[in-house]
Structure formats: structure tokens, C-alpha cells
Amino acid sequence: TPATTPDPHNIQGDIIVGIPKKTQTYFFFQIDGDPSLFRKALVDIVPLIKTAAQVQKDREALREHKRRHGHGGDGPGPLLKMTGTQIAFSNAGLVKMGISGVATPSSSDPKSDPFVKGQFRDAQNIGDAGTGDADNFKPAWDPAFGNANIDGVIFVGGDSHHSVNEKMEEIKRILGPSVKEVISIIGDTRPKNESGHEHFGFLDGISNPTIEGLDKNPLPGPKPIAAKHLITGQTSDANTPPVIIDGSFLAFRYLFQLVPEFNEFLKSNPIKGKNLSDEEGSELLGARMVGRWKSGAPIDLTPNKDDPNLGNDSQRNHRNNNFFYTNELTVTMGDQTHCPFSAHTRKTNPRADFTEHGRGGDILDSHRIARRGIQFGPEVTQEEANNKRTIHGRGLLFVCYQSDILNGFQFVQKSWANNPDFLDLALDNKGNKLSPGLDSIIGQNAESGRDVVGTDPADPDGKITIPRFIVPRGGEYFFSPSITALRDIIAL
Ligand code: HEM
């Protein structure tokens, strides 16, 4: 029966809680031969899939372990031995198995439904570089993703390569010849103090939506959102296909980051200011591109210098996500002295910029996404740092969940990050409307290049062109079914 409240015992745990992980292996596969072989093997895979309730327990056990031993969790130090397995299917995979009823809810036409088309055919829409015209576009992707033949992904996160490999072996034994590997990708959190920081050096994974009715003690910050924005099938409509109840869409992106090049760009373009050394000016430029300092401290709260106590402070005083870009509005509307409208966090979640100006909170909530990615690739080597050039591939295995890809990932990337006119609140020195430019980090747009406005607090209309430091090399849209859908509908 349809439900308006998601069941934590039915939802895959990564969606609303997040599998604890120091490392995670993604096994992208094609269903091989007779799909019923795969569907039969699935019977023995389903018990391995961790639910939100189980992952919540794992997180509590980690907290307890950390309390007793002073380390653990996602941070530095050994983890408790644990793994979490999840599974999701592309539209191609569902079609192969004869499963119908899964589509982007807000899409009226399967031809323009990003899930039905697959990400390969959506790549031009989201600004990826490539060749060919609209009907024939081919993104410049790794061949594994560039052939659009991925039916599903199984991923295992855990405390160590050893635990994850062991679990992956077990899974592959069960699946046997019913699947063919397309590509396996290993993600690893960064070492020691960089743990939790993405490869440019900024603390990540701070701001994710909390859910009404599920998160009992949400930290101060943006209000919890209705479950229907992240979980599919949350409706009392009796015609809801059972397969979508308690599921979610997973957008995966294989994003390479050019770290030495990024560092060199900051170094050669320090923001100039009375009391700023060049080094501080470079650091400030990075912070104004992201919207947070490397420590995680939001620049809306501390615009002039990093404040590591604030950056780390999700737990003690719960302040590092409690801001709304309203500090400047009290000065003058459209001002961006604290945070540019082009900063990555402000573009991808404009908070009160949006809700305070006649746009309903529910509309903003429909564009929230739950991010669960992990880093991949090695640390920058001395040779790369010296030459200011990337030799070894590294970046982010970006994963986000939402109940609707058109409103979630695709909207955030296409209509916000890649759209130079968003958000239309910015004003120039003379009080005229100003285009903020692209998202400084992820914005990409074949038409306008990467022009970004407002990085210099003293020059709100100052425009700079930022080279591309993020290179998308693949991706796919998946559907992450509930345990009951996996067991009773998809498995045979
Ligand atoms: C936040 C980095 C790709 C959406 C952040 C933060 C960092 C970051 C450092 C701040 C930490 C936090 O608030 O949790 C990156 C890097 C990326 C990347 C280096 C690429 C390699 C993306 C993509 C999207 C995205 C592709 C979606 C299209 C968001 C959102 C937030 C965020 C929604 C939270 C904003 C908020 O609620 O304040 N990202 N990101 N990011 N990012 Fe990204």
C-alpha cells in the first residue's frame, strides 16, 4: 500500500543515513544472458542490502566506539570493522528485467525523461564537453560510461579495503555469470587530517537535508524537508506503482579534479586587500569560490578569515550549517560582500536567497539533494606539485539521491550551477541587476565559458574567467529500490 511516511526498515540505508565509509567500491555491471538468472541470484543479494535502520545502528555503534577509544567514525583512526552494501538499476537494467513503472515523476515525456534516456543522452543538457550536435551528442567520457551499457551498480562501503573486498567477493560469487563487469571504481577518503575533505582541500559532506518525521534531533540550520523530496512513492494515491514506494533516484558522476592546476590558479590570482598577504588573498579566493573555508567554516558567518573551530563545529554548538546568506541582506539587498552568488554552496542551495523572496520553501525543498560521494585517486605527488600539472587521476565519485532527477541533480547542475543568470538578486555597484555568472566550482556551459562574478568582495561586478578544474568522465542515473521492491518484485 502507498505510504506517505518512508519506512526506515524498507529504504536502502545510503539514501537517508549514509553508509559509513573510509573506502567504497562501485561495481558497475551489465546483466548478462537470460535476465531471469540475475533475478534469481538477487534473492541471495537482498539480505546483504543494508536498510536505513541498520545503517543508523552502525552509525550509533561507531559513535560508541569513538567515545570509548577516542577515534573511529568517518574521521582519522581505525574504524570498527563494518561494511554496507547497496544496489541500484539504470533504466536499461529495469527494461532488461521487464520491470516497469519507474520514471521521473515530473517528466511528462519519456523522450525527455533523464532517467529513461540515461545520463549519456543527458550529458549535453548538464553541460559536459563532447562532440556532435544535439541529436548526436557524444560526451568526452571514459569508454566504460561512453557506451551507455550499464544496467546497474552494486556498491560496498566500509572500514577497509580488506572488509570491502571480502564482501565484494561474496557478492560476485552469488551473481556468478549472470552479470558482466563494466567497470569497478574504488573510492577512498583522504588520509589523516584531510579525511572528510575533498581533493581541493575543503571539508565536504557538511550540509545535507534532514527529513521531517525521521530525523529526531536535526542540527540547527535549514529546516527538515518532507520525505517526498528524497524518497519516491510517498503519496496516498492508490495508483502508485509499488516498485517506486520507498525508493530513490541516484545520480552518479565520475568527476576528475585538476588539483595542482586549481592550486596554481589560486596562487596566481590572490584577492588584493589592505590587510591581506598574497597567501591570504589566495585562500580567500578559494573560500569565495566554494562558499566555505577549507575547515568548513561558512564565509557567510566568517567572511574575512577561516575559523577552524566553527568549521568543525557541527557537534558542539551546531553552528557550521546554521546560516542563510541573510547577513548581507541586512546591509543591502543584492550585496555579496560575505559570499558571492557564484559560490558553489550558494548556487547549489541558495537558502534564504530563495525563500525570503516570494519563492516558497517547498520549491527550494524540491531542489534539495542528499550527497553521499567519496574521493578517489592518490594525493598530489611532489612531481605534480612542482610541475603544477595533474599526472594521476583523482577526484570525486559524486553520488546524490532525490525523488526526481529533473528537480534534483539535473536542475541544480543545469538551471543553477550552469546558468549565469541565477540567482537574479545580485546588484552591481550602481544598484543595477547583475548576472552572477557560473558556479565557480562545478559550473560548465558550452555557450558562456566559465565567467564568474563577485569573487572580489571589494568589486561586486568584477568578472573573472576560471578555467575548468573539474572534468566529468562519466556517469549514470539509477533507481535505488526499497527492500520489498527488490525482494517481491525484482527478484524471482
Ligand atoms: C557542497 C565540493 C560537485 C552540490 C559542497 C561543499 C564542497 C563541495 C567543499 C561544502 C561542504 C558542504 O556544505 O557539505 C564539491 C566538489 C565537487 C562538487 C569539489 C566536484 C568535484 C557537486 C555537484 C553538485 C554539488 C556535481 C550537484 C549538481 C552541492 C550541494 C552542496 C555542496 C547541494 C550543499 C550546499 C548547501 O547546502 O549549503 N560541495 N562539490 N556538488 N555541493 Fe558540491
Short mmCIF file of N, CA and C in Angstrom, two decimals, residues 58 64 111 141 146-147 203 222 234 305 366 414 444:
data_model
loop_
_atom_site.label_atom_id
_atom_site.label_comp_id
_atom_site.label_asym_id
_atom_site.label_seq_id
_atom_site.Cartn_x
_atom_site.Cartn_y
_atom_site.Cartn_z
N ASP A 58 24.61 1.06 12.76
CA ASP A 58 26.06 1.08 12.52
C ASP A 58 26.66 2.40 12.97
N GLU A 64 29.72 5.09 19.61
CA GLU A 64 30.06 4.46 20.89
C GLU A 64 31.54 4.06 20.90
N LYS A 111 10.72 10.76 -23.69
CA LYS A 111 11.85 11.15 -24.55
C LYS A 111 12.73 12.20 -23.88
N TRP A 141 33.75 11.09 -22.49
CA TRP A 141 33.75 10.26 -21.28
C TRP A 141 34.66 9.06 -21.42
N GLY A 146 30.86 5.69 -21.72
CA GLY A 146 30.57 6.26 -23.02
C GLY A 146 29.83 5.33 -23.95
N ASN A 147 29.62 4.08 -23.53
CA ASN A 147 28.84 3.17 -24.36
C ASN A 147 27.44 2.98 -23.84
N LEU A 203 36.52 20.87 3.49
CA LEU A 203 35.70 19.88 4.21
C LEU A 203 34.38 19.74 3.47
N PRO A 222 19.15 24.75 7.91
CA PRO A 222 17.92 24.68 7.11
C PRO A 222 16.93 23.67 7.72
N GLN A 234 5.94 8.52 -2.12
CA GLN A 234 5.39 8.97 -0.83
C GLN A 234 4.08 9.69 -1.08
N LYS A 305 38.24 35.69 7.45
CA LYS A 305 39.27 34.67 7.66
C LYS A 305 38.67 33.36 8.18
N SER A 366 12.23 21.11 -3.06
CA SER A 366 12.16 20.13 -4.15
C SER A 366 13.47 20.06 -4.93
N LYS A 414 22.04 22.09 -14.08
CA LYS A 414 21.72 22.78 -15.33
C LYS A 414 21.15 24.20 -15.11
N GLN A 444 29.46 24.64 -15.75
CA GLN A 444 30.02 24.33 -17.06
C GLN A 444 28.94 24.58 -18.10
#
